[in-house]
mmCIF file of C-alpha atoms and ligand atoms in Angstrom:
data_model
loop_
_atom_site.group_PDB
_atom_site.id
_atom_site.type_symbol
_atom_site.label_atom_id
_atom_site.label_comp_id
_atom_site.label_asym_id
_atom_site.label_seq_id
_atom_site.Cartn_x
_atom_site.Cartn_y
_atom_site.Cartn_z
ATOM 1 C CA MET A 1 128.533 105.539 138.799
ATOM 2 C CA LYS A 2 126.837 102.118 138.499
ATOM 3 C CA THR A 3 122.906 102.054 138.484
ATOM 4 C CA LEU A 4 120.962 103.572 135.609
ATOM 5 C CA PHE A 5 117.168 103.895 136.027
ATOM 6 C CA VAL A 6 114.938 104.668 133.025
ATOM 7 C CA THR A 7 111.698 105.609 134.260
ATOM 8 C CA LEU A 8 108.270 105.047 133.112
ATOM 9 C CA GLU A 9 106.806 108.505 132.012
ATOM 10 C CA LYS A 10 104.251 109.894 134.181
ATOM 11 C CA ASP A 11 102.774 112.140 131.845
ATOM 12 C CA GLN A 12 99.912 110.342 130.097
ATOM 13 C CA ARG A 13 100.012 112.077 127.054
ATOM 14 C CA GLU A 14 103.919 110.790 126.666
ATOM 15 C CA THR A 15 104.258 107.744 124.355
ATOM 16 C CA ARG A 16 108.045 107.911 124.414
ATOM 17 C CA VAL A 17 110.655 106.105 126.447
ATOM 18 C CA GLY A 18 114.101 107.535 127.269
ATOM 19 C CA VAL A 19 116.083 104.388 126.620
ATOM 20 C CA ILE A 20 115.072 101.545 124.106
ATOM 21 C CA PRO A 21 116.328 97.756 124.534
ATOM 22 C CA ALA A 22 119.092 97.922 121.925
ATOM 23 C CA ASP A 23 120.771 100.957 123.630
ATOM 24 C CA ALA A 24 119.989 99.283 127.235
ATOM 25 C CA ARG A 25 122.256 96.394 125.934
ATOM 26 C CA LYS A 26 124.922 98.923 124.762
ATOM 27 C CA LEU A 27 124.853 100.578 128.245
ATOM 28 C CA VAL A 28 125.199 97.152 130.002
ATOM 29 C CA ALA A 29 128.067 96.728 127.754
ATOM 30 C CA LEU A 30 129.808 99.737 128.854
ATOM 31 C CA GLY A 31 129.253 98.576 132.481
ATOM 32 C CA TRP A 32 126.162 100.090 133.737
ATOM 33 C CA ASP A 33 123.538 98.042 135.688
ATOM 34 C CA VAL A 34 120.527 99.174 133.755
ATOM 35 C CA ASN A 35 117.199 99.142 135.730
ATOM 36 C CA VAL A 36 113.814 100.040 133.879
ATOM 37 C CA GLU A 37 110.595 100.591 135.556
ATOM 38 C CA SER A 38 108.131 98.066 134.505
ATOM 39 C CA GLY A 39 106.013 99.318 131.278
ATOM 40 C CA ALA A 40 108.132 102.030 130.617
ATOM 41 C CA GLY A 41 108.441 100.757 126.851
ATOM 42 C CA ALA A 42 105.110 99.510 126.390
ATOM 43 C CA LYS A 43 103.698 102.716 124.562
ATOM 44 C CA ALA A 44 106.595 102.815 122.068
ATOM 45 C CA GLY A 45 106.337 99.030 121.300
ATOM 46 C CA PHE A 46 109.084 97.634 123.556
ATOM 47 C CA SER A 47 107.942 95.070 126.539
ATOM 48 C CA ASP A 48 109.620 94.252 129.820
ATOM 49 C CA ALA A 49 110.582 90.918 128.522
ATOM 50 C CA ASP A 50 112.742 93.023 125.521
ATOM 51 C CA TYR A 51 114.498 94.787 128.157
ATOM 52 C CA GLN A 52 115.271 91.980 129.964
ATOM 53 C CA ALA A 53 116.564 90.106 126.712
ATOM 54 C CA ALA A 54 119.011 93.001 126.263
ATOM 55 C CA GLY A 55 120.478 92.498 129.962
ATOM 56 C CA ALA A 56 118.175 95.103 131.945
ATOM 57 C CA LYS A 57 116.513 94.397 135.159
ATOM 58 C CA ILE A 58 112.751 95.478 135.395
ATOM 59 C CA VAL A 59 111.940 97.117 138.645
ATOM 60 C CA THR A 60 108.910 98.683 140.237
ATOM 61 C CA GLY A 61 108.339 101.311 143.036
ATOM 62 C CA ASP A 62 110.585 104.217 144.020
ATOM 63 C CA PHE A 63 113.725 103.046 142.511
ATOM 64 C CA ALA A 64 114.898 106.844 141.454
ATOM 65 C CA SER A 65 115.999 107.196 144.899
ATOM 66 C CA GLN A 66 118.462 104.676 144.814
ATOM 67 C CA ALA A 67 119.869 105.057 141.136
ATOM 68 C CA ASP A 68 123.036 106.679 140.294
ATOM 69 C CA PHE A 69 121.827 108.027 137.134
ATOM 70 C CA VAL A 70 118.242 108.695 136.119
ATOM 71 C CA VAL A 71 117.038 108.760 132.730
ATOM 72 C CA SER A 72 113.525 110.273 131.547
ATOM 73 C CA VAL A 73 112.138 111.876 128.439
ATOM 74 C CA ARG A 74 109.868 114.474 130.238
ATOM 75 C CA LYS A 75 111.194 116.292 133.515
ATOM 76 C CA PRO A 76 110.306 114.714 136.852
ATOM 77 C CA THR A 77 107.983 116.546 139.470
ATOM 78 C CA ILE A 78 109.260 118.612 142.161
ATOM 79 C CA GLU A 79 108.393 116.162 144.617
ATOM 80 C CA ASP A 80 109.982 113.250 142.890
ATOM 81 C CA ALA A 81 113.298 115.176 142.029
ATOM 82 C CA GLY A 82 113.808 115.953 146.075
ATOM 83 C CA LYS A 83 113.886 112.140 146.335
ATOM 84 C CA PHE A 84 116.839 111.697 143.819
ATOM 85 C CA LYS A 85 119.993 110.462 145.735
ATOM 86 C CA LYS A 86 122.428 112.992 146.414
ATOM 87 C CA GLY A 87 125.253 113.223 144.342
ATOM 88 C CA SER A 88 123.339 111.472 141.419
ATOM 89 C CA PHE A 89 122.930 112.543 137.674
ATOM 90 C CA HIS A 90 119.696 113.144 135.917
ATOM 91 C CA LEU A 91 118.936 113.817 132.149
ATOM 92 C CA SER A 92 115.646 114.596 130.603
ATOM 93 C CA LEU A 93 114.190 117.583 128.897
ATOM 94 C CA LEU A 94 114.022 119.942 132.014
ATOM 95 C CA ASP A 95 112.661 123.088 130.481
ATOM 96 C CA PRO A 96 114.593 124.998 132.459
ATOM 97 C CA PHE A 97 113.713 128.574 131.533
ATOM 98 C CA ASN A 98 109.997 127.521 132.764
ATOM 99 C CA GLU A 99 110.895 125.389 135.758
ATOM 100 C CA LYS A 100 112.660 127.501 138.400
ATOM 101 C CA GLY A 101 111.145 125.431 140.978
ATOM 102 C CA LEU A 102 112.181 122.251 139.639
ATOM 103 C CA ILE A 103 115.747 123.378 139.178
ATOM 104 C CA LYS A 104 115.958 124.738 142.806
ATOM 105 C CA ALA A 105 114.553 121.395 144.042
ATOM 106 C CA PHE A 106 117.562 119.543 142.033
ATOM 107 C CA ALA A 107 119.837 122.050 143.516
ATOM 108 C CA ASP A 108 118.774 121.511 147.109
ATOM 109 C CA ALA A 109 118.869 117.569 146.762
ATOM 110 C CA GLY A 110 122.386 117.748 145.602
ATOM 111 C CA VAL A 111 121.634 116.092 142.205
ATOM 112 C CA TYR A 112 123.524 117.074 138.730
ATOM 113 C CA ALA A 113 120.677 117.725 136.794
ATOM 114 C CA ALA A 114 121.160 117.956 132.850
ATOM 115 C CA SER A 115 119.085 119.755 130.443
ATOM 116 C CA PHE A 116 118.655 118.410 126.954
ATOM 117 C CA GLU A 117 117.467 121.889 125.794
ATOM 118 C CA MET A 118 121.096 123.285 126.788
ATOM 119 C CA ILE A 119 123.263 120.963 124.833
ATOM 120 C CA PRO A 120 125.208 123.286 122.417
ATOM 121 C CA ARG A 121 124.423 123.201 118.778
ATOM 122 C CA SER A 122 127.864 122.367 117.945
ATOM 123 C CA THR A 123 128.961 119.618 115.249
ATOM 124 C CA ILE A 124 130.261 117.303 118.100
ATOM 125 C CA ALA A 125 127.212 117.663 120.148
ATOM 126 C CA GLN A 126 124.950 116.693 117.427
ATOM 127 C CA LYS A 127 124.665 113.140 117.727
ATOM 128 C CA MET A 128 123.149 113.809 121.460
ATOM 129 C CA ASP A 129 120.835 116.858 119.969
ATOM 130 C CA VAL A 130 117.401 115.677 121.232
ATOM 131 C CA LEU A 131 115.596 119.018 120.390
ATOM 132 C CA SER A 132 116.897 118.326 116.606
ATOM 133 C CA SER A 133 116.043 114.671 116.329
ATOM 134 C CA GLN A 134 112.719 115.350 118.159
ATOM 135 C CA SER A 135 111.756 118.243 115.994
ATOM 136 C CA ASN A 136 112.600 116.297 112.807
ATOM 137 C CA LEU A 137 109.759 113.886 113.405
ATOM 138 C CA GLY A 138 107.682 116.584 114.793
ATOM 139 C CA GLY A 139 108.078 118.111 111.287
ATOM 140 C CA TYR A 140 107.427 115.108 109.613
ATOM 141 C CA SER A 141 104.085 114.426 112.042
ATOM 142 C CA ALA A 142 102.855 117.858 111.230
ATOM 143 C CA VAL A 143 102.440 117.053 107.788
ATOM 144 C CA ILE A 144 100.954 113.719 107.870
ATOM 145 C CA ARG A 145 98.559 114.928 110.683
ATOM 146 C CA ALA A 146 97.639 117.773 108.137
ATOM 147 C CA ALA A 147 97.012 115.444 105.469
ATOM 148 C CA SER A 148 94.952 113.118 107.593
ATOM 149 C CA LEU A 149 92.481 115.853 108.637
ATOM 150 C CA ILE A 150 92.232 117.857 105.301
ATOM 151 C CA ASN A 151 89.507 116.736 103.262
ATOM 152 C CA ARG A 152 91.428 116.662 100.004
ATOM 153 C CA ILE A 153 94.642 114.668 98.705
ATOM 154 C CA LEU A 154 97.924 116.269 98.271
ATOM 155 C CA PRO A 155 99.363 115.434 94.882
ATOM 156 C CA MET A 156 98.357 116.318 91.486
ATOM 157 C CA MET A 157 96.589 113.732 89.797
ATOM 158 C CA MET A 158 95.582 113.827 86.107
ATOM 159 C CA THR A 159 92.869 111.137 85.496
ATOM 160 C CA PRO A 160 89.890 110.433 83.205
ATOM 161 C CA ALA A 161 87.725 111.717 85.911
ATOM 162 C CA GLY A 162 89.522 115.084 85.686
ATOM 163 C CA THR A 163 92.665 116.734 87.026
ATOM 164 C CA ILE A 164 93.272 117.414 90.510
ATOM 165 C CA SER A 165 95.653 120.240 91.639
ATOM 166 C CA PRO A 166 98.336 119.829 94.207
ATOM 167 C CA LEU A 167 97.758 120.932 97.754
ATOM 168 C CA LYS A 168 99.452 124.457 98.698
ATOM 169 C CA PHE A 169 101.509 124.078 102.039
ATOM 170 C CA PHE A 170 103.044 127.198 103.485
ATOM 171 C CA ILE A 171 105.810 126.361 106.205
ATOM 172 C CA VAL A 172 106.512 129.333 108.602
ATOM 173 C CA GLY A 173 109.790 128.965 110.562
ATOM 174 C CA VAL A 174 112.202 126.819 108.652
ATOM 175 C CA GLY A 175 114.479 125.389 111.312
ATOM 176 C CA VAL A 176 114.706 121.569 111.844
ATOM 177 C CA ALA A 177 110.935 120.885 111.945
ATOM 178 C CA GLY A 178 110.293 123.240 109.161
ATOM 179 C CA LEU A 179 112.923 121.644 106.584
ATOM 180 C CA GLN A 180 111.504 118.183 107.562
ATOM 181 C CA ALA A 181 107.945 119.649 107.070
ATOM 182 C CA ILE A 182 108.844 121.024 103.704
ATOM 183 C CA ALA A 183 110.488 117.598 102.549
ATOM 184 C CA THR A 184 107.614 115.516 103.644
ATOM 185 C CA ALA A 185 105.019 117.604 102.103
ATOM 186 C CA LYS A 186 107.273 117.735 98.936
ATOM 187 C CA ARG A 187 107.455 113.921 98.898
ATOM 188 C CA LEU A 188 103.540 113.693 99.244
ATOM 189 C CA GLY A 189 103.171 115.658 96.193
ATOM 190 C CA ALA A 190 101.998 119.160 97.598
ATOM 191 C CA ARG A 191 103.452 122.416 96.267
ATOM 192 C CA VAL A 192 105.381 124.363 99.278
ATOM 193 C CA GLU A 193 106.257 127.733 99.959
ATOM 194 C CA ALA A 194 107.973 128.696 103.395
ATOM 195 C CA PHE A 195 109.165 131.690 105.249
ATOM 196 C CA ASP A 196 111.728 132.437 107.997
ATOM 197 C CA THR A 197 113.389 135.404 109.389
ATOM 198 C CA ARG A 198 116.703 133.899 109.160
ATOM 199 C CA PRO A 199 118.178 135.021 105.547
ATOM 200 C CA VAL A 200 120.359 132.113 105.484
ATOM 201 C CA VAL A 201 117.485 129.594 105.203
ATOM 202 C CA GLU A 202 116.595 130.652 101.552
ATOM 203 C CA GLU A 203 119.062 128.302 100.033
ATOM 204 C CA GLN A 204 117.996 125.446 101.984
ATOM 205 C CA VAL A 205 114.633 126.032 101.171
ATOM 206 C CA LYS A 206 115.198 126.076 97.420
ATOM 207 C CA SER A 207 117.526 122.906 97.756
ATOM 208 C CA LEU A 208 114.363 121.221 98.782
ATOM 209 C CA GLY A 209 112.368 122.310 96.029
ATOM 210 C CA ALA A 210 110.243 124.549 97.712
ATOM 211 C CA LYS A 211 109.811 128.534 97.101
ATOM 212 C CA PHE A 212 110.933 130.868 99.693
ATOM 213 C CA VAL A 213 108.580 133.738 100.355
ATOM 214 C CA LYS A 214 110.469 136.966 100.262
ATOM 215 C CA ILE A 215 109.469 139.569 102.668
ATOM 216 C CA ASP A 216 111.773 142.494 103.419
ATOM 217 C CA LEU A 217 111.830 143.142 107.487
ATOM 218 C CA GLY A 218 115.019 145.155 107.341
ATOM 219 C CA GLN A 219 117.456 143.897 110.014
ATOM 220 C CA THR A 220 116.901 140.563 110.925
ATOM 221 C CA GLY A 221 119.221 137.423 111.795
ATOM 222 C CA GLN A 222 120.367 134.633 114.025
ATOM 223 C CA THR A 223 122.514 134.302 117.265
ATOM 224 C CA ALA A 224 125.865 132.299 117.453
ATOM 225 C CA GLN A 225 123.947 129.109 118.466
ATOM 226 C CA GLY A 226 121.666 129.597 114.994
ATOM 227 C CA TYR A 227 118.701 130.695 116.879
ATOM 228 C CA ALA A 228 116.319 133.572 115.299
ATOM 229 C CA LYS A 229 116.712 137.006 116.807
ATOM 230 C CA GLU A 230 113.570 138.425 118.115
ATOM 231 C CA LEU A 231 111.744 140.763 115.575
ATOM 232 C CA THR A 232 110.506 144.298 116.890
ATOM 233 C CA PRO A 233 106.617 144.862 116.921
ATOM 234 C CA GLU A 234 106.723 146.915 113.761
ATOM 235 C CA GLN A 235 108.777 144.037 111.928
ATOM 236 C CA LEU A 236 106.016 141.372 113.115
ATOM 237 C CA GLU A 237 103.588 143.732 111.507
ATOM 238 C CA MET A 238 105.308 143.891 108.304
ATOM 239 C CA GLN A 239 105.637 140.010 108.340
ATOM 240 C CA ARG A 240 102.017 139.472 108.851
ATOM 241 C CA LYS A 241 101.094 142.014 106.046
ATOM 242 C CA GLY A 242 103.765 140.303 104.154
ATOM 243 C CA MET A 243 102.364 137.012 104.527
ATOM 244 C CA ALA A 244 98.599 137.651 104.343
ATOM 245 C CA LYS A 245 98.411 136.953 100.773
ATOM 246 C CA VAL A 246 100.169 133.575 100.526
ATOM 247 C CA CYS A 247 98.138 132.581 103.900
ATOM 248 C CA ALA A 248 94.947 133.426 101.874
ATOM 249 C CA GLN A 249 95.981 131.139 98.977
ATOM 250 C CA SER A 250 97.180 128.211 101.216
ATOM 251 C CA ASP A 251 95.235 125.026 102.121
ATOM 252 C CA VAL A 252 97.730 124.052 104.960
ATOM 253 C CA ILE A 253 100.039 126.371 106.843
ATOM 254 C CA ILE A 254 102.367 124.733 109.369
ATOM 255 C CA THR A 255 103.885 126.973 111.788
ATOM 256 C CA THR A 256 107.429 125.961 113.676
ATOM 257 C CA ALA A 257 108.546 129.538 114.615
ATOM 258 C CA LYS A 258 110.278 129.761 118.030
ATOM 259 C CA LEU A 259 112.338 131.919 119.882
ATOM 260 C CA PHE A 260 114.834 129.957 122.345
ATOM 261 C CA GLY A 261 113.752 130.505 125.929
ATOM 262 C CA ARG A 262 111.246 132.915 125.313
ATOM 263 C CA LYS A 263 107.572 133.291 124.129
ATOM 264 C CA ALA A 264 106.916 132.250 120.470
ATOM 265 C CA PRO A 265 106.085 135.139 118.292
ATOM 266 C CA ARG A 266 102.332 135.552 117.204
ATOM 267 C CA ILE A 267 102.605 135.707 113.468
ATOM 268 C CA ILE A 268 98.982 134.710 112.068
ATOM 269 C CA SER A 269 96.304 137.056 113.367
ATOM 270 C CA ALA A 270 92.374 135.940 113.617
ATOM 271 C CA GLU A 271 92.330 138.472 110.491
ATOM 272 C CA MET A 272 94.802 136.445 108.327
ATOM 273 C CA VAL A 273 93.044 133.236 109.473
ATOM 274 C CA GLY A 274 89.446 134.979 108.535
ATOM 275 C CA GLY A 275 91.025 135.141 104.936
ATOM 276 C CA MET A 276 91.560 131.516 104.503
ATOM 277 C CA LYS A 277 89.565 129.308 102.335
ATOM 278 C CA ARG A 278 86.893 126.906 103.996
ATOM 279 C CA GLY A 279 88.563 123.534 104.731
ATOM 280 C CA SER A 280 91.763 124.572 105.345
ATOM 281 C CA VAL A 281 94.156 123.488 107.958
ATOM 282 C CA ILE A 282 96.655 125.132 110.256
ATOM 283 C CA ILE A 283 99.067 123.223 112.532
ATOM 284 C CA ASP A 284 100.641 125.567 115.128
ATOM 285 C CA MET A 285 103.853 123.608 116.494
ATOM 286 C CA ALA A 286 104.585 126.597 118.890
ATOM 287 C CA VAL A 287 101.506 126.275 120.638
ATOM 288 C CA GLU A 288 103.034 125.068 123.867
ATOM 289 C CA SER A 289 105.210 128.214 124.103
ATOM 290 C CA GLY A 290 102.601 130.790 123.447
ATOM 291 C CA GLY A 291 101.557 129.855 119.492
ATOM 292 C CA ASN A 292 102.180 131.402 116.404
ATOM 293 C CA VAL A 293 98.544 131.397 115.511
ATOM 294 C CA GLU A 294 95.957 133.799 117.195
ATOM 295 C CA GLY A 295 93.258 131.067 118.698
ATOM 296 C CA SER A 296 95.258 127.981 118.784
ATOM 297 C CA ARG A 297 94.718 125.971 121.924
ATOM 298 C CA PRO A 298 97.125 123.437 123.447
ATOM 299 C CA ASP A 299 95.865 119.817 122.465
ATOM 300 C CA GLU A 300 92.522 121.337 120.949
ATOM 301 C CA ILE A 301 91.362 121.373 117.464
ATOM 302 C CA VAL A 302 89.693 124.817 117.164
ATOM 303 C CA MET A 303 87.018 125.361 114.214
ATOM 304 C CA THR A 304 86.907 129.225 113.212
ATOM 305 C CA PRO A 305 83.693 130.515 111.896
ATOM 306 C CA ASN A 306 85.027 130.449 108.307
ATOM 307 C CA GLY A 307 85.407 127.044 108.425
ATOM 308 C CA VAL A 308 89.585 126.556 109.363
ATOM 309 C CA MET A 309 90.698 124.260 111.446
ATOM 310 C CA ILE A 310 93.385 125.151 113.948
ATOM 311 C CA VAL A 311 95.219 122.125 115.374
ATOM 312 C CA GLY A 312 97.115 122.553 118.794
ATOM 313 C CA ASP A 313 98.659 119.275 118.988
ATOM 314 C CA THR A 314 101.731 119.763 121.786
ATOM 315 C CA CYS A 315 103.858 117.064 120.816
ATOM 316 C CA LEU A 316 103.728 115.842 117.514
ATOM 317 C CA GLU A 317 106.843 113.445 117.677
ATOM 318 C CA THR A 318 104.718 111.388 120.216
ATOM 319 C CA ARG A 319 102.423 110.287 117.397
ATOM 320 C CA VAL A 320 105.514 108.207 115.890
ATOM 321 C CA PRO A 321 106.764 107.004 119.450
ATOM 322 C CA ALA A 322 108.823 104.012 118.214
ATOM 323 C CA THR A 323 111.069 106.130 116.168
ATOM 324 C CA ALA A 324 110.984 109.072 118.407
ATOM 325 C CA SER A 325 112.214 106.832 121.071
ATOM 326 C CA GLN A 326 114.871 105.321 119.024
ATOM 327 C CA MET A 327 116.136 108.520 118.338
ATOM 328 C CA PHE A 328 116.005 109.788 121.684
ATOM 329 C CA SER A 329 117.480 106.941 123.295
ATOM 330 C CA SER A 330 120.480 107.160 120.810
ATOM 331 C CA ASN A 331 120.983 110.660 121.849
ATOM 332 C CA VAL A 332 121.087 109.775 125.711
ATOM 333 C CA TYR A 333 123.557 106.811 125.021
ATOM 334 C CA ASN A 334 125.809 109.102 122.981
ATOM 335 C CA TYR A 335 125.703 111.456 125.848
ATOM 336 C CA ILE A 336 126.782 109.063 128.530
ATOM 337 C CA ASN A 337 129.545 107.453 126.220
ATOM 338 C CA HIS A 338 130.888 110.776 125.203
ATOM 339 C CA PHE A 339 131.473 111.193 129.258
ATOM 340 C CA THR A 340 132.514 107.569 129.981
ATOM 341 C CA VAL A 341 136.355 107.281 130.538
ATOM 342 C CA ASP A 342 137.649 103.719 131.288
ATOM 343 C CA GLY A 343 134.230 102.249 131.745
ATOM 344 C CA GLN A 344 133.168 104.974 134.060
ATOM 345 C CA PHE A 345 130.998 107.929 133.663
ATOM 346 C CA LYS A 346 132.918 111.060 134.880
ATOM 347 C CA LEU A 347 132.035 114.513 135.286
ATOM 348 C CA ASN A 348 133.876 116.893 133.165
ATOM 349 C CA PHE A 349 132.994 120.773 133.607
ATOM 350 C CA ASP A 350 135.762 121.562 131.089
ATOM 351 C CA ASP A 351 133.727 120.055 128.516
ATOM 352 C CA ALA A 352 131.417 122.260 126.649
ATOM 353 C CA ILE A 353 128.714 119.920 126.476
ATOM 354 C CA MET A 354 128.693 119.009 130.244
ATOM 355 C CA LYS A 355 129.215 122.644 131.217
ATOM 356 C CA SER A 356 126.483 124.006 129.215
ATOM 357 C CA SER A 357 124.022 121.111 129.810
ATOM 358 C CA VAL A 358 124.179 120.470 133.456
ATOM 359 C CA VAL A 359 122.045 123.343 135.537
ATOM 360 C CA THR A 360 122.739 122.238 138.777
ATOM 361 C CA ALA A 361 126.082 120.972 140.448
ATOM 362 C CA ASP A 362 127.264 120.760 144.162
ATOM 363 C CA GLY A 363 124.212 121.932 145.440
ATOM 364 C CA GLN A 364 124.066 125.082 143.389
ATOM 365 C CA ILE A 365 122.333 126.280 140.301
ATOM 366 C CA THR A 366 124.869 126.847 137.553
ATOM 367 C CA ASP A 367 123.205 129.436 135.186
ATOM 368 C CA LYS A 368 121.682 132.634 136.558
ATOM 369 C CA ARG A 369 118.685 132.482 133.902
ATOM 370 C CA PHE A 370 117.206 129.412 136.123
ATOM 371 C CA MET A 371 117.407 131.178 139.523
HETATM 372 P P1 NAD B 401 113.664 126.757 116.615
HETATM 373 O O1 NAD B 401 112.858 125.618 116.988
HETATM 374 O O2 NAD B 401 114.041 127.693 117.946
HETATM 375 O O3 NAD B 401 112.650 127.654 115.478
HETATM 376 C C1 NAD B 401 112.286 127.410 114.572
HETATM 377 C C2 NAD B 401 112.407 128.355 113.340
HETATM 378 O O4 NAD B 401 111.630 129.588 113.718
HETATM 379 C C3 NAD B 401 113.659 128.950 113.172
HETATM 380 O O5 NAD B 401 114.523 128.328 111.869
HETATM 381 C C4 NAD B 401 113.741 130.370 113.607
HETATM 382 O O6 NAD B 401 114.409 131.089 112.774
HETATM 383 C C5 NAD B 401 112.285 130.556 113.176
HETATM 384 N N1 NAD B 401 111.583 132.036 113.352
HETATM 385 C C6 NAD B 401 111.654 132.679 114.508
HETATM 386 N N2 NAD B 401 110.785 133.457 114.521
HETATM 387 C C7 NAD B 401 110.045 133.727 113.412
HETATM 388 C C8 NAD B 401 109.449 134.500 112.788
HETATM 389 N N3 NAD B 401 108.910 135.819 113.439
HETATM 390 N N4 NAD B 401 108.666 134.228 111.475
HETATM 391 C C9 NAD B 401 109.304 133.142 110.920
HETATM 392 N N5 NAD B 401 110.333 132.022 111.427
HETATM 393 C C10 NAD B 401 110.710 132.539 112.523
HETATM 394 O O7 NAD B 401 114.817 126.369 115.831
HETATM 395 P P2 NAD B 401 115.711 125.239 115.570
HETATM 396 O O8 NAD B 401 114.798 124.345 114.603
HETATM 397 O O9 NAD B 401 116.204 124.402 116.769
HETATM 398 O O10 NAD B 401 116.828 125.481 114.824
HETATM 399 C C11 NAD B 401 117.620 126.720 114.710
HETATM 400 C C12 NAD B 401 118.957 126.644 114.163
HETATM 401 O O11 NAD B 401 119.781 125.941 114.702
HETATM 402 C C13 NAD B 401 118.642 126.342 112.694
HETATM 403 O O12 NAD B 401 119.650 127.147 111.842
HETATM 404 C C14 NAD B 401 119.501 125.190 112.631
HETATM 405 O O13 NAD B 401 119.822 124.660 111.417
HETATM 406 C C15 NAD B 401 120.386 125.061 113.656
HETATM 407 N N6 NAD B 401 120.741 123.966 114.465
HETATM 408 C C16 NAD B 401 122.169 123.568 114.458
HETATM 409 C C17 NAD B 401 122.627 122.227 114.906
HETATM 410 C C18 NAD B 401 123.905 122.040 114.805
HETATM 411 O O14 NAD B 401 124.929 122.642 114.402
HETATM 412 N N7 NAD B 401 124.372 120.884 115.379
HETATM 413 C C19 NAD B 401 121.621 121.737 115.235
HETATM 414 C C20 NAD B 401 120.334 121.977 115.474
HETATM 415 C C21 NAD B 401 119.979 123.039 115.002
#
């Protein structure tokens, strides 16, 4: 493999780019001819000239069909996937659980399609873990978004004009995004409480100076990959009851609760929202996979009759595109570098990372869950 192509993202909401100039330079040093679609980095603050200065070539038109390796942030359309060169490699956020038609198109086209979502959560794969790098920034952005929408300040202030109490934040779901949301809200001076169904999280919450809300749900836990196990409907009801009082007292709620490959749990009911104070803000970070909050809508701000704002931003990390692209691009570079032997990108299905991330190979879909 020799030519690598970095696409201009087709989704208008997308602000990130798959490879930034600094990593284009490193890929050129690895021996790649790096081709970048004109304007690909513009929304993230990188010009075509920046890429050229890094040794990349700026191209326009249907270049993906000529490249050996195509990188993008979001998945291509089914039509575009069908045009990729036979035997080429593609890497992006493919969303394979929900994109079976696209996965079939890749198999039919004879493309090796790798999904960032399927990279294992192992120590060695951490440097290529896009879910983590982007969720981390999503958690940060959720707090900044809430802070910019709420009509009050976050920290406590003691002034001659009176004492201002700190805002109360409640973080539901403490994975990568939730941990960063706690840390960011704490840095801005808020009082923070948090809850997760995985008991191991309690220590992490406390170490960030936040309070862990205790709700006895009986048997819960996590999978070998560290993901939450699904709750029974009875357990979810117990969770709602246990959380209702904390919700009513919170000024900001950020929900991040997801179940890998499945619909997000509906945790906050309309009744619970109805019990919140006027002017409170809820950020539902799981809105794209079904939503944790009743009434949230993708990419909309819903104002409830009792004056609570429910924010359904679908991709909060796109609000910090330069940083998000820097991290994404570093993950891409580390993936490619991991499989580079003697200056050549080599397919290696004995490697757990490639075995798990590549969802189509030799004209076949490699995982039954995506058929
Ligand atoms: P995620 O985005 O799938 O889910 C977010 C959080 O929601 C999780 O903490 C989950 O437990 C929680 N959740 C699910 N249902 C819930 C409910 N009903 N109520 C409250 N919370 C609920 O998770 P993630 O951020 O991708 O991380 C999952 C785990 O994987 C974490 O333990 C993380 O530390 C671990 N991880 C490990 C590595 C690594 O070892 N390299 C890398 C990344 C993440």
